Tab-separated table of C-alpha atoms in Angstrom:
chain	number	residue	atom	x	y	z
A	1108	MET	CA	-22.622	-33.497	68.365
A	1109	ALA	CA	-19.707	-33.070	66.865
A	1110	ASP	CA	-20.861	-31.609	63.722
A	1111	ARG	CA	-23.595	-29.519	64.812
A	1112	ALA	CA	-20.715	-27.788	66.675
A	1113	LYS	CA	-18.473	-27.414	63.812
A	1114	ALA	CA	-21.346	-26.282	61.798
A	1115	ILE	CA	-22.045	-23.983	63.874
A	1116	LEU	CA	-18.121	-22.276	64.786
A	1117	ASP	CA	-18.407	-22.676	60.152
A	1118	ARG	CA	-21.622	-19.977	60.395
A	1119	ALA	CA	-19.731	-18.148	63.425
A	1120	ALA	CA	-16.668	-17.857	61.482
A	1121	ASP	CA	-18.202	-16.853	58.153
A	1122	ARG	CA	-20.316	-14.070	59.754
A	1123	CYS	CA	-17.469	-11.927	61.595
A	1124	LEU	CA	-14.536	-12.822	58.171
A	1125	ALA	CA	-17.572	-11.508	55.877
A	1126	SER	CA	-18.644	-8.000	57.570
A	1127	ASN	CA	-14.737	-7.431	57.925
A	1128	ALA	CA	-14.668	-7.972	54.002
A	1129	GLY	CA	-17.203	-5.453	53.306
A	1130	GLY	CA	-19.904	-8.399	52.696
A	1131	GLU	CA	-17.817	-10.053	50.642
A	1132	PRO	CA	-18.073	-13.844	50.897
A	1133	ALA	CA	-15.677	-15.893	53.334
A	1134	ASP	CA	-12.594	-17.607	52.362
A	1135	PRO	CA	-13.034	-21.307	53.226
A	1136	ARG	CA	-9.729	-21.637	53.712
A	1137	GLU	CA	-9.376	-18.608	56.407
A	1138	ILE	CA	-12.868	-20.764	57.245
A	1139	ALA	CA	-10.733	-23.466	58.075
A	1140	VAL	CA	-7.775	-21.869	60.218
A	1141	LEU	CA	-10.400	-20.397	62.629
A	1142	ARG	CA	-11.687	-23.688	62.777
A	1143	HIS	CA	-9.076	-25.309	64.302
A	1144	LEU	CA	-7.613	-22.525	66.500
A	1145	ALA	CA	-10.852	-23.028	68.383
A	1146	ALA	CA	-11.021	-26.552	68.949
A	1147	GLY	CA	-7.296	-25.744	70.330
A	1148	PHE	CA	-8.601	-23.153	72.442
A	1149	ALA	CA	-12.067	-25.125	73.219
A	1150	VAL	CA	-9.455	-27.660	75.757
A	1151	MET	CA	-7.513	-24.524	76.837
A	1152	LEU	CA	-11.190	-22.768	77.826
A	1153	LEU	CA	-11.776	-25.999	80.884
A	1154	ALA	CA	-8.255	-26.908	81.830
A	1155	VAL	CA	-7.181	-22.579	82.907
A	1156	PRO	CA	-9.981	-21.466	84.626
A	1157	LEU	CA	-9.863	-24.975	86.676
A	1158	THR	CA	-6.019	-24.886	87.392
A	1159	LEU	CA	-6.768	-21.281	88.972
A	1160	SER	CA	-9.732	-22.174	91.077
A	1161	PHE	CA	-6.864	-24.179	92.808
A	1162	TYR	CA	-5.362	-20.577	93.716
A	1163	TYR	CA	-8.216	-18.474	93.598
A	1164	GLY	CA	-11.771	-18.814	95.072
A	1165	PRO	CA	-14.063	-19.865	92.012
A	1166	ALA	CA	-15.592	-16.892	91.788
A	1167	VAL	CA	-12.838	-15.425	90.842
A	1168	ALA	CA	-10.875	-18.281	88.801
A	1169	LEU	CA	-13.848	-19.273	86.231
A	1170	PRO	CA	-14.269	-16.008	85.064
A	1171	LEU	CA	-10.814	-14.953	85.356
A	1172	GLY	CA	-9.672	-18.350	83.714
A	1173	PHE	CA	-12.624	-17.646	80.947
A	1174	ALA	CA	-10.987	-14.207	79.580
A	1175	ALA	CA	-7.843	-14.899	79.343
A	1176	VAL	CA	-8.548	-17.903	76.492
A	1177	VAL	CA	-10.848	-15.395	74.876
A	1178	SER	CA	-8.596	-12.848	74.928
A	1179	LEU	CA	-5.683	-15.268	73.820
A	1180	PHE	CA	-8.309	-16.911	71.175
A	1181	LEU	CA	-8.944	-13.715	69.449
A	1182	LEU	CA	-5.436	-12.264	69.305
A	1183	CYS	CA	-4.220	-15.226	67.942
A	1184	ALA	CA	-6.891	-15.448	65.688
A	1185	VAL	CA	-6.493	-12.093	64.276
A	1186	ALA	CA	-3.131	-12.974	64.071
A	1187	LEU	CA	-3.002	-15.892	61.942
A	1188	ILE	CA	-5.484	-14.215	59.733
A	1189	ALA	CA	-3.781	-11.088	58.836
A	1190	LEU	CA	-0.111	-12.880	58.568
A	1191	ARG	CA	-2.114	-15.616	55.932
A	1192	ARG	CA	-3.517	-12.626	54.160
A	1193	ALA	CA	-0.354	-10.451	54.075
A	1194	THR	CA	2.194	-14.043	52.124
A	1195	TYR	CA	-1.566	-15.274	50.752
A	1196	PRO	CA	-1.368	-11.831	47.294
A	1197	ALA	CA	2.468	-12.128	47.309
A	1198	ALA	CA	2.284	-16.317	47.077
A	1199	ALA	CA	-0.491	-15.953	43.732
A	1200	ASP	CA	1.844	-13.409	41.561
A	1201	SER	CA	4.776	-15.535	42.289
A	1202	ASP	CA	2.113	-18.642	40.916
A	1203	ALA	CA	0.595	-16.199	38.540
A	1204	ASP	CA	4.128	-14.843	37.458
A	1205	THR	CA	5.537	-18.999	37.222
A	1206	GLU	CA	2.823	-19.395	34.720
A	1207	VAL	CA	3.120	-16.142	32.750
A	1208	ARG	CA	6.852	-16.949	33.204
A	1209	SER	CA	5.728	-21.212	31.114
A	1210	THR	CA	3.345	-19.209	28.750
A	1211	PHE	CA	6.408	-17.139	27.422
A	1212	ASP	CA	8.760	-19.990	27.334
A	1213	VAL	CA	6.526	-21.541	24.545
A	1214	CYS	CA	6.479	-18.823	22.356
A	1215	PRO	CA	8.401	-18.423	19.439
A	1216	GLY	CA	11.242	-15.741	19.518
A	1217	LEU	CA	12.604	-14.092	22.368
A	1218	ILE	CA	10.547	-12.399	24.417
A	1219	LEU	CA	11.822	-10.045	26.603
A	1220	GLY	CA	10.580	-8.029	29.887
A	1221	LEU	CA	11.905	-4.129	29.510
A	1222	ASP	CA	11.396	-1.234	32.405
A	1223	THR	CA	10.584	2.823	31.445
A	1224	ALA	CA	14.045	2.947	30.020
A	1225	GLY	CA	14.575	0.391	28.418
A	1226	ASN	CA	16.762	-2.237	30.032
A	1227	VAL	CA	16.432	-5.614	30.416
A	1228	ARG	CA	14.637	-6.534	32.977
A	1229	GLU	CA	14.207	-10.519	32.230
A	1230	ALA	CA	13.975	-12.959	29.423
A	1231	GLY	CA	12.423	-15.527	28.016
A	1232	GLY	CA	11.026	-17.152	25.118
A	1233	ARG	CA	11.160	-20.637	22.762
A	1234	ASP	CA	13.957	-19.075	21.233
A	1235	ARG	CA	16.189	-17.709	24.152
A	1236	ASP	CA	19.146	-19.755	24.426
A	1237	MET	CA	19.376	-19.520	20.934
A	1238	PHE	CA	19.192	-15.262	20.927
A	1239	LEU	CA	20.780	-15.191	24.376
A	1240	SER	CA	24.105	-16.531	22.739
A	1241	PHE	CA	25.608	-13.504	21.139
A	1242	LEU	CA	23.012	-10.676	23.047
A	1243	ARG	CA	26.458	-8.668	25.856
A	1244	GLU	CA	25.054	-9.675	28.433
A	1245	PRO	CA	21.872	-7.821	28.384
A	1246	PHE	CA	20.424	-8.532	32.151
A	1247	GLY	CA	20.077	-4.695	33.241
A	1248	ARG	CA	22.109	-2.967	30.744
A	1249	PRO	CA	20.227	-1.185	27.827
A	1250	PHE	CA	18.532	-3.154	24.827
A	1251	ALA	CA	19.959	-0.568	22.677
A	1252	GLU	CA	23.637	-1.991	23.205
A	1253	GLN	CA	22.802	-4.286	21.039
A	1254	VAL	CA	20.776	-2.402	18.771
A	1255	HIS	CA	22.689	-1.376	15.802
A	1256	VAL	CA	23.951	2.063	15.725
A	1257	SER	CA	21.765	2.950	12.867
A	1258	ASP	CA	18.230	1.337	14.704
A	1259	ARG	CA	18.816	2.940	17.419
A	1260	ILE	CA	16.879	5.516	16.972
A	1261	ALA	CA	14.130	3.773	15.723
A	1262	PHE	CA	14.344	1.791	19.180
A	1263	VAL	CA	14.386	5.203	21.240
A	1264	GLN	CA	11.633	6.583	19.549
A	1265	ALA	CA	9.576	3.816	19.572
A	1266	LEU	CA	10.263	3.396	23.550
A	1267	ASP	CA	8.686	7.319	23.523
A	1268	GLU	CA	5.574	6.254	21.547
A	1269	LEU	CA	4.823	3.198	24.736
A	1270	ARG	CA	5.507	6.253	26.978
A	1271	GLN	CA	3.434	8.739	25.157
A	1272	GLY	CA	0.127	6.650	25.277
A	1273	ALA	CA	0.654	3.571	22.380
A	1274	ASP	CA	0.082	0.214	23.373
A	1275	ALA	CA	1.879	-1.314	21.106
A	1276	VAL	CA	4.537	-0.715	18.074
A	1277	VAL	CA	6.546	-3.152	15.923
A	1278	ILE	CA	9.416	-1.785	13.993
A	1279	ASP	CA	11.746	-4.213	12.128
A	1280	LEU	CA	16.167	-4.011	13.533
A	1281	ARG	CA	19.601	-4.857	13.291
A	1282	LEU	CA	21.081	-7.136	15.892
A	1283	ASP	CA	24.914	-6.543	16.359
A	1284	ARG	CA	26.585	-10.119	16.391
A	1285	PRO	CA	30.185	-10.148	18.343
A	1286	VAL	CA	31.125	-14.033	17.234
A	1287	ILE	CA	29.986	-14.017	13.623
A	1288	GLY	CA	29.678	-17.959	12.038
A	1289	ILE	CA	30.287	-19.755	9.269
A	1290	ASP	CA	26.929	-18.704	7.367
A	1291	GLN	CA	25.859	-15.477	9.690
A	1292	ALA	CA	25.592	-12.278	8.944
A	1293	GLN	CA	27.103	-10.071	10.706
A	1294	PHE	CA	23.606	-8.186	11.888
A	1295	MET	CA	20.436	-10.432	12.834
A	1296	ASN	CA	17.211	-8.885	11.301
A	1297	VAL	CA	14.988	-8.887	13.424
A	1298	ARG	CA	10.733	-7.292	14.442
A	1299	MET	CA	10.391	-5.865	17.549
A	1300	ASP	CA	7.107	-6.170	18.694
A	1301	MET	CA	5.942	-3.981	22.341
A	1302	THR	CA	3.381	-4.144	24.135
A	1303	ALA	CA	3.075	-1.763	26.598
A	1304	THR	CA	1.992	-2.404	30.624
A	1305	ARG	CA	1.174	0.853	33.086
A	1306	ARG	CA	-0.394	0.699	36.994
A	1307	PRO	CA	-3.210	2.093	37.633
A	1308	ASP	CA	-3.090	5.745	36.745
A	1309	GLY	CA	-1.598	4.349	33.212
A	1310	GLN	CA	1.326	5.550	33.609
A	1311	LEU	CA	4.230	3.677	32.064
A	1312	SER	CA	6.039	0.089	33.651
A	1313	GLY	CA	6.583	-1.924	32.261
A	1314	VAL	CA	7.363	-3.312	27.771
A	1315	TYR	CA	7.289	-6.892	27.277
A	1316	ALA	CA	8.984	-7.139	23.663
A	1317	GLN	CA	8.657	-9.989	21.091
A	1318	LEU	CA	11.564	-10.480	18.546
A	1319	LEU	CA	11.708	-12.945	16.372
A	1320	ASP	CA	13.529	-13.670	13.144
A	1321	ILE	CA	12.791	-12.226	10.034
A	1322	ALA	CA	16.193	-13.076	7.623
A	1323	GLY	CA	13.627	-14.664	5.368
A	1324	GLU	CA	11.570	-11.982	4.806
A	1325	MET	CA	14.524	-10.280	4.093
A	1326	SER	CA	16.054	-12.190	1.139
A	1327	ILE	CA	12.805	-12.035	-0.274
A	1328	ARG	CA	12.872	-8.861	-0.187
A	1329	ASN	CA	15.821	-8.450	-1.744
A	1330	VAL	CA	14.792	-11.142	-4.160
A	1331	ALA	CA	11.938	-8.344	-5.385
A	1332	LEU	CA	13.779	-5.328	-4.696
A	1333	GLU	CA	15.971	-6.799	-7.750
A	1334	LYS	CA	13.529	-8.051	-9.338
A	1335	GLU	CA	12.400	-5.036	-10.039
A	1336	ASP	CA	15.385	-3.054	-10.097
A	1337	GLU	CA	16.129	-5.342	-13.244
A	1338	ALA	CA	11.936	-5.085	-14.219
A	1339	VAL	CA	13.223	-1.492	-14.109
A	1340	ALA	CA	17.091	-1.003	-15.778
A	1341	ALA	CA	14.543	-3.938	-18.907
A	1342	HIS	CA	12.366	-1.091	-19.434
A	1343	GLU	CA	14.708	1.968	-19.213
A	1344	ALA	CA	16.721	0.134	-21.606
A	1345	LYS	CA	13.787	-1.120	-24.122
A	1346	SER	CA	12.721	2.495	-24.298
A	1347	ARG	CA	16.017	3.657	-24.582
A	1348	PHE	CA	16.421	1.005	-28.291
A	1349	LEU	CA	12.823	2.171	-29.320
A	1350	ALA	CA	14.384	5.783	-29.129
A	1351	ALA	CA	17.187	5.050	-30.648
A	1352	VAL	CA	15.526	2.473	-33.309
A	1353	SER	CA	13.675	5.120	-34.505
A	1354	HIS	CA	16.089	8.310	-34.477
A	1355	GLU	CA	18.096	6.091	-36.828
A	1356	MET	CA	14.877	4.416	-39.283
A	1357	ARG	CA	13.583	8.217	-39.958
A	1358	THR	CA	16.613	9.731	-41.106
A	1359	PRO	CA	16.291	6.799	-44.645
A	1360	LEU	CA	13.127	6.701	-44.250
A	1361	ASN	CA	12.814	10.663	-44.973
A	1362	ALA	CA	14.964	10.321	-48.216
A	1363	ILE	CA	13.093	7.298	-49.478
A	1364	LEU	CA	9.972	9.473	-48.797
A	1365	GLY	CA	11.907	12.624	-51.284
A	1366	PHE	CA	12.898	10.148	-53.857
A	1367	SER	CA	10.097	9.284	-54.318
A	1368	ASP	CA	7.718	12.588	-54.238
A	1369	ILE	CA	10.123	13.039	-56.597
A	1370	LEU	CA	9.869	10.467	-59.135
A	1371	ALA	CA	6.053	10.557	-58.515
A	1372	GLY	CA	6.023	14.901	-60.277
A	1373	GLU	CA	8.300	13.183	-63.101
A	1374	TYR	CA	10.608	16.267	-62.062
A	1375	PHE	CA	14.093	14.759	-63.750
A	1376	GLY	CA	11.847	12.998	-66.459
A	1377	LYS	CA	8.760	11.455	-67.807
A	1378	LEU	CA	7.795	7.546	-65.876
A	1379	GLU	CA	7.279	5.302	-69.354
A	1380	ASN	CA	4.291	3.792	-67.939
A	1381	ASP	CA	0.738	3.691	-65.222
A	1382	ARG	CA	2.653	0.287	-64.041
A	1383	GLN	CA	5.433	2.951	-63.446
A	1384	ARG	CA	3.548	5.879	-61.436
A	1385	GLU	CA	1.523	3.331	-59.464
A	1386	TYR	CA	4.973	1.281	-57.588
A	1387	VAL	CA	6.386	5.091	-57.298
A	1388	GLN	CA	2.839	5.841	-55.487
A	1389	LEU	CA	2.307	2.300	-52.976
A	1390	ILE	CA	6.566	2.796	-52.343
A	1391	ARG	CA	5.157	6.597	-50.710
A	1392	GLN	CA	2.114	5.049	-49.143
A	1393	SER	CA	4.128	2.490	-47.244
A	1394	GLY	CA	7.051	4.989	-46.647
A	1395	ALA	CA	4.613	7.221	-45.024
A	1396	HIS	CA	2.913	4.822	-43.256
A	1397	LEU	CA	5.971	3.532	-41.991
A	1398	LEU	CA	6.546	6.714	-41.296
A	1399	SER	CA	4.227	7.221	-38.919
A	1400	VAL	CA	4.942	4.045	-36.697
A	1401	VAL	CA	8.477	4.969	-35.942
A	1402	ASN	CA	7.383	8.620	-35.226
A	1403	ALA	CA	4.008	7.383	-32.894
A	1404	MET	CA	6.962	4.687	-31.177
A	1405	LEU	CA	9.905	7.717	-30.817
A	1406	ASP	CA	6.669	9.396	-28.620
A	1407	MET	CA	5.406	6.672	-26.575
A	1408	SER	CA	9.807	6.330	-25.648
A	1409	LYS	CA	10.530	9.417	-25.063
A	1410	ILE	CA	6.629	9.799	-23.358
A	1411	GLU	CA	7.433	6.277	-21.006
A	1412	ALA	CA	10.870	7.529	-20.068
A	1413	GLY	CA	9.771	10.738	-18.745
A	1414	ARG	CA	11.403	13.063	-21.436
A	1415	TYR	CA	8.564	14.092	-23.667
A	1416	GLU	CA	8.842	18.394	-23.540
A	1417	LEU	CA	5.539	19.976	-23.579
A	1418	MET	CA	5.689	23.381	-26.530
A	1419	LEU	CA	2.936	24.802	-23.835
A	1420	GLU	CA	1.838	28.157	-25.771
A	1421	PRO	CA	-1.849	30.125	-26.610
A	1422	PHE	CA	-3.430	28.629	-29.998
A	1423	VAL	CA	-7.637	28.489	-31.114
A	1424	ILE	CA	-8.113	25.275	-30.684
A	1425	GLY	CA	-11.161	25.250	-34.331
A	1426	GLU	CA	-8.533	25.809	-36.108
A	1427	ALA	CA	-6.550	22.827	-35.490
A	1428	VAL	CA	-10.196	21.262	-35.401
A	1429	SER	CA	-10.776	22.401	-39.323
A	1430	GLU	CA	-7.748	21.467	-40.226
A	1431	CYS	CA	-7.789	17.645	-38.600
A	1432	GLU	CA	-11.503	17.554	-40.246
A	1433	GLN	CA	-9.670	18.745	-43.525
A	1434	MET	CA	-6.488	16.100	-43.466
A	1435	LEU	CA	-8.571	13.432	-42.944
A	1436	SER	CA	-11.808	13.746	-44.797
A	1437	LEU	CA	-10.433	12.550	-47.571
A	1438	GLN	CA	-9.969	9.131	-46.083
A	1439	ALA	CA	-12.678	9.225	-44.247
A	1440	ALA	CA	-15.024	9.654	-47.650
A	1441	SER	CA	-12.429	6.864	-49.479
A	1442	LYS	CA	-14.607	4.338	-47.308
A	1443	GLY	CA	-18.276	5.986	-46.936
A	1444	VAL	CA	-18.181	7.867	-44.342
A	1445	THR	CA	-19.421	11.379	-43.072
A	1446	LEU	CA	-16.778	13.219	-41.337
A	1447	THR	CA	-18.265	15.950	-39.232
A	1448	SER	CA	-16.906	18.799	-37.207
A	1449	ARG	CA	-19.281	20.824	-34.208
A	1450	ILE	CA	-17.118	24.159	-32.318
A	1451	ALA	CA	-18.566	25.717	-29.439
A	1452	ARG	CA	-19.212	29.967	-30.956
A	1453	GLY	CA	-16.314	32.135	-28.816
A	1454	LEU	CA	-14.328	29.081	-27.818
A	1455	GLY	CA	-11.318	30.723	-28.804
A	1456	GLU	CA	-7.590	30.265	-27.392
A	1457	VAL	CA	-6.395	27.232	-25.167
A	1458	VAL	CA	-2.642	26.968	-23.456
A	1459	ALA	CA	-1.576	23.566	-24.138
A	1460	ASP	CA	0.791	22.291	-27.042
A	1461	GLU	CA	-0.667	22.776	-29.978
A	1462	ARG	CA	2.085	19.409	-32.127
A	1463	ALA	CA	0.809	17.300	-29.109
A	1464	VAL	CA	-2.996	18.547	-29.266
A	1465	ARG	CA	-3.460	18.166	-33.273
A	1466	GLN	CA	-1.423	14.687	-32.435
A	1467	VAL	CA	-4.640	13.447	-30.391
A	1468	LEU	CA	-7.389	14.946	-32.430
A	1469	ILE	CA	-5.489	13.201	-35.323
A	1470	ASN	CA	-5.180	9.392	-34.367
A	1471	LEU	CA	-8.941	9.804	-32.146
A	1472	VAL	CA	-10.498	11.440	-35.465
A	1473	GLY	CA	-8.581	8.615	-37.585
A	1474	ASN	CA	-9.556	5.336	-35.381
A	1475	ALA	CA	-12.580	6.459	-35.550
A	1476	ILE	CA	-12.964	6.884	-39.391
A	1477	LYS	CA	-11.003	3.265	-39.145
A	1478	PHE	CA	-13.325	1.397	-37.638
A	1479	THR	CA	-16.531	2.677	-38.915
A	1480	GLU	CA	-18.271	0.991	-42.019
A	1481	GLY	CA	-19.514	2.802	-45.413
A	1482	GLY	CA	-22.417	4.461	-44.399
A	1483	GLY	CA	-21.048	5.393	-41.279
A	1484	SER	CA	-20.402	8.853	-39.549
A	1485	VAL	CA	-17.781	10.460	-37.073
A	1486	ILE	CA	-18.752	13.823	-34.826
A	1487	ILE	CA	-15.786	15.550	-33.677
A	1488	ASP	CA	-16.852	17.629	-31.117
A	1489	ALA	CA	-14.758	21.096	-29.218
A	1490	SER	CA	-15.986	22.682	-25.897
A	1491	ARG	CA	-15.521	25.061	-22.221
A	1492	GLU	CA	-17.137	23.077	-19.756
A	1493	GLY	CA	-15.770	25.258	-16.666
A	1494	ASP	CA	-12.349	26.029	-16.962
A	1495	ASP	CA	-11.822	22.450	-19.073
A	1496	LEU	CA	-11.326	22.142	-22.976
A	1497	LYS	CA	-13.440	19.299	-23.272
A	1498	ILE	CA	-12.923	17.668	-27.209
A	1499	VAL	CA	-14.969	14.547	-27.946
A	1500	VAL	CA	-14.658	12.988	-30.836
A	1501	SER	CA	-18.118	9.838	-31.572
A	1502	ASP	CA	-18.864	6.988	-34.216
A	1503	THR	CA	-21.585	4.586	-35.222
A	1504	GLY	CA	-18.032	2.046	-35.623
A	1505	ILE	CA	-17.752	-1.862	-34.840
A	1506	GLY	CA	-17.768	-0.266	-31.311
A	1507	ILE	CA	-15.815	-2.416	-28.766
A	1508	ALA	CA	-16.953	-5.502	-25.961
A	1509	PRO	CA	-17.148	-5.031	-22.525
A	1510	ASP	CA	-14.154	-7.551	-21.674
A	1511	LYS	CA	-11.746	-5.984	-24.442
A	1512	MET	CA	-12.214	-2.726	-22.701
A	1513	ALA	CA	-9.686	-3.157	-20.238
A	1514	LEU	CA	-6.915	-3.822	-23.062
A	1515	ILE	CA	-8.116	-0.034	-24.443
A	1516	GLY	CA	-4.171	2.594	-24.458
A	1517	ARG	CA	-2.027	-0.508	-23.498
A	1518	PRO	CA	1.452	-0.082	-26.594
A	1519	PHE	CA	1.499	-2.186	-29.511
A	1520	THR	CA	-1.839	-3.502	-28.260
A	1521	GLN	CA	-4.707	-4.360	-30.214
A	1522	VAL	CA	-8.300	-5.314	-29.708
A	1523	HIS	CA	-8.385	-7.009	-32.718
A	1524	SER	CA	-5.528	-9.036	-32.815
A	1525	ASP	CA	-6.518	-12.597	-35.267
A	1526	LEU	CA	-4.490	-13.117	-37.559
A	1527	ASN	CA	-6.637	-12.645	-40.649
A	1528	ARG	CA	-7.573	-9.129	-38.422
A	1529	ALA	CA	-9.082	-6.222	-41.540
A	1530	TYR	CA	-7.927	-3.905	-39.416
A	1531	GLU	CA	-4.189	-2.131	-39.537
A	1532	GLY	CA	-2.548	-0.819	-37.237
A	1533	SER	CA	0.824	-0.619	-34.404
A	1534	GLY	CA	-1.592	-0.541	-31.374
A	1535	LEU	CA	0.316	2.857	-30.458
A	1536	GLY	CA	-2.404	5.231	-30.619
A	1537	LEU	CA	-4.886	5.481	-27.613
A	1538	SER	CA	-1.557	4.718	-25.576
A	1539	LEU	CA	-0.070	7.784	-27.401
A	1540	VAL	CA	-3.494	9.414	-26.690
A	1541	LYS	CA	-3.288	8.389	-22.934
A	1542	GLY	CA	0.072	9.600	-23.283
A	1543	LEU	CA	-0.332	13.241	-24.349
A	1544	THR	CA	-3.449	14.192	-22.076
A	1545	ALA	CA	-1.628	13.113	-19.228
A	1546	LEU	CA	1.162	14.434	-19.375
A	1547	HIS	CA	-1.694	18.255	-19.739
A	1548	GLY	CA	-3.065	16.709	-16.945
A	1549	GLY	CA	-6.196	16.052	-18.378
A	1550	THR	CA	-8.521	12.782	-18.174
A	1551	PHE	CA	-9.403	9.543	-20.831
A	1552	LEU	CA	-12.817	8.352	-21.405
A	1553	MET	CA	-13.884	5.067	-23.186
A	1554	GLU	CA	-17.927	4.523	-23.116
A	1555	SER	CA	-18.574	2.032	-25.994
A	1556	ARG	CA	-20.751	-0.668	-27.577
A	1557	PRO	CA	-20.530	-3.444	-29.782
A	1558	GLY	CA	-22.152	-2.301	-33.054
A	1559	GLU	CA	-23.363	0.652	-31.652
A	1560	GLY	CA	-20.299	2.748	-31.872
A	1561	THR	CA	-18.402	4.539	-28.873
A	1562	VAL	CA	-16.998	8.093	-27.534
A	1563	VAL	CA	-14.040	8.677	-26.439
A	1564	THR	CA	-14.017	11.859	-24.197
A	1565	VAL	CA	-10.350	13.974	-24.073
A	1566	ARG	CA	-10.601	17.360	-21.130
A	1567	LEU	CA	-7.320	19.615	-20.804
A	1568	PRO	CA	-7.607	22.346	-18.291
A	1569	ALA	CA	-7.375	25.070	-21.085
A	1570	ASP	CA	-5.365	27.951	-19.469
A	1571	GLY	CA	-2.894	24.943	-19.683
A	1572	SER	CA	-2.495	24.967	-15.553
A	1573	GLY	CA	-2.617	20.744	-15.484
A	1574	ALA	CA	1.212	20.672	-16.864
A	1575	ASP	CA	3.042	22.413	-15.232
A	1576	ALA	CA	2.533	26.077	-13.438
A	1577	ASP	CA	5.658	26.904	-13.179
A	1578	ALA	CA	6.748	25.866	-16.621
A	1579	GLY	CA	9.431	28.645	-17.102
A	1580	GLU	CA	10.105	31.128	-18.518
A	1581	HIS	CA	10.677	29.434	-22.282
A	1582	ASN	CA	7.554	27.526	-22.022
A	1583	MET	CA	10.041	24.204	-22.212
A	1584	VAL	CA	8.044	21.535	-19.630
A	1585	GLU	CA	9.505	18.060	-18.863
A	1586	PHE	CA	7.504	16.002	-17.045
A	1587	PRO	CA	8.312	13.121	-15.294
A	1588	PRO	CA	4.597	10.309	-15.735
A	1589	ARG	CA	5.164	7.106	-17.206
A	1590	LEU	CA	2.236	5.576	-18.695
A	1591	LYS	CA	2.249	1.592	-16.215
A	1592	ALA	CA	0.624	-0.575	-18.509
A	1593	MET	CA	-1.328	-2.316	-16.548
A	1594	ASP	CA	-2.436	0.867	-14.350
A	1595	ARG	CA	-4.062	2.603	-17.142
A	1596	PRO	CA	-6.361	-0.257	-17.953
A	1597	ALA	CA	-7.039	0.047	-14.629
A	1598	THR	CA	-7.676	4.089	-14.433
A	1599	MET	CA	-10.525	4.159	-17.275
A	1600	GLU	CA	-12.108	1.083	-16.117
A	1601	SER	CA	-13.005	2.790	-12.668
A	1602	GLU	CA	-13.497	6.112	-14.993
A	1603	ARG	CA	-16.049	4.421	-17.423
A	1604	LYS	CA	-19.739	4.671	-16.590
A	1605	THR	CA	-22.155	1.517	-16.915
A	1606	GLY	CA	-24.673	3.073	-18.722
A	1607	TYR	CA	-24.080	4.874	-22.554
A	1608	ASP	CA	-27.352	7.011	-22.893
A	1609	GLU	CA	-24.708	10.064	-24.060
A	1610	ALA	CA	-22.994	7.465	-26.562
A	1611	LYS	CA	-26.128	6.905	-28.174
A	1612	ALA	CA	-26.622	10.554	-28.457
A	1613	LYS	CA	-24.127	11.724	-29.482
A	1614	ILE	CA	-23.995	9.183	-31.684
A	1615	ALA	CA	-27.593	9.620	-33.236
């Protein structure tokens, strides 16, 4: 009977509470409260009417006592449920806050709760005690007061970003240390990760910030910056050394070439035999070769130091190609290589540094002849393509393996670098070509297949606009770009095509 009565009371309480909550399931704890309250009033339901029957007749005492007990029960039930519902959310929030704080206490660094103005409300975190040991009474005060003066603007800007809708902002700050330890600096470098909390309407209600000590990272960063500065200084010193050495070597080399020319011309007396003439000729050739290497080194050092000056002027590109062909025709003929040029009709004048363009042509054609065996051919094509001057040098030489293409263009680097290699050179030719092309605002593209040949394409803005739009009154342009040994090959690799149809057509 008792269990049945309990079940009836629970069902009745559940229906009443569920209807009052809009159909949501009733809280079992509230049902238990009503059950205990009903059990207590069950006794009163009998006692009160019996007591009233001594003063009034049964006809009046029974309904009056029953109504009084039921009314008092309903009032007590409503009061207890209302009181419990008023206090239960606060207890839940308190439990949640306790859980959050306990979670924060195991997080590394310092966890701060800030209001919308940046004032510190609470603090937690695994390293809370260490941070609070030097922070100046942070609670209830703006956190910006703890930050180095130079970094306060960054903190205020980050807080403003959160007010404007950002969910999180990460900044690096320096915190002041009023008391400096033996192994401590005046400022502590920290990374502050700020996360916004918002009200239902989207307005900022507070900020939680995690501060982590990044002294180790800053130390690594400073070492990296020092190494970078050392590398830059070493690079500049190398460039200055090359420029100085190259300049100092040109003076005696010019004297060697001049005196060897005088001896070869027999201006001050005839040489006694052919062996003397042969030796003088060898001196002349060796001096000329060494001077060309020195000139290339000097130009490369100027480009890398950002001090190569272009002399922009209009000139007929066809004449430059023809002169290059005539200059290298003897070298090609001595190897049995056919050297030809094809200049498009109406090519006319271009605006560029004529000396630099001639240097580009000589280096490209000289390389093509050097790596082409007897019976092969080298072709120079010059044409206009849109607003660009297009120079193509193709050969039927030994070609370059795909895995060696990344080495092309690095100063003092040769693909055929074995001790018994059959091809002479300093490895500066293509580096110089790429540097001069870059100074003109042009592009360099090389395609090659081993055993079939190589095609090199150089494009330059025909009107000189790629160099500098504000060249000045004297057309003197000083360029700051630097050749980077690792960047240039990567650029070339990205520009290199996978197909070789154009190369085979040129070679054929």
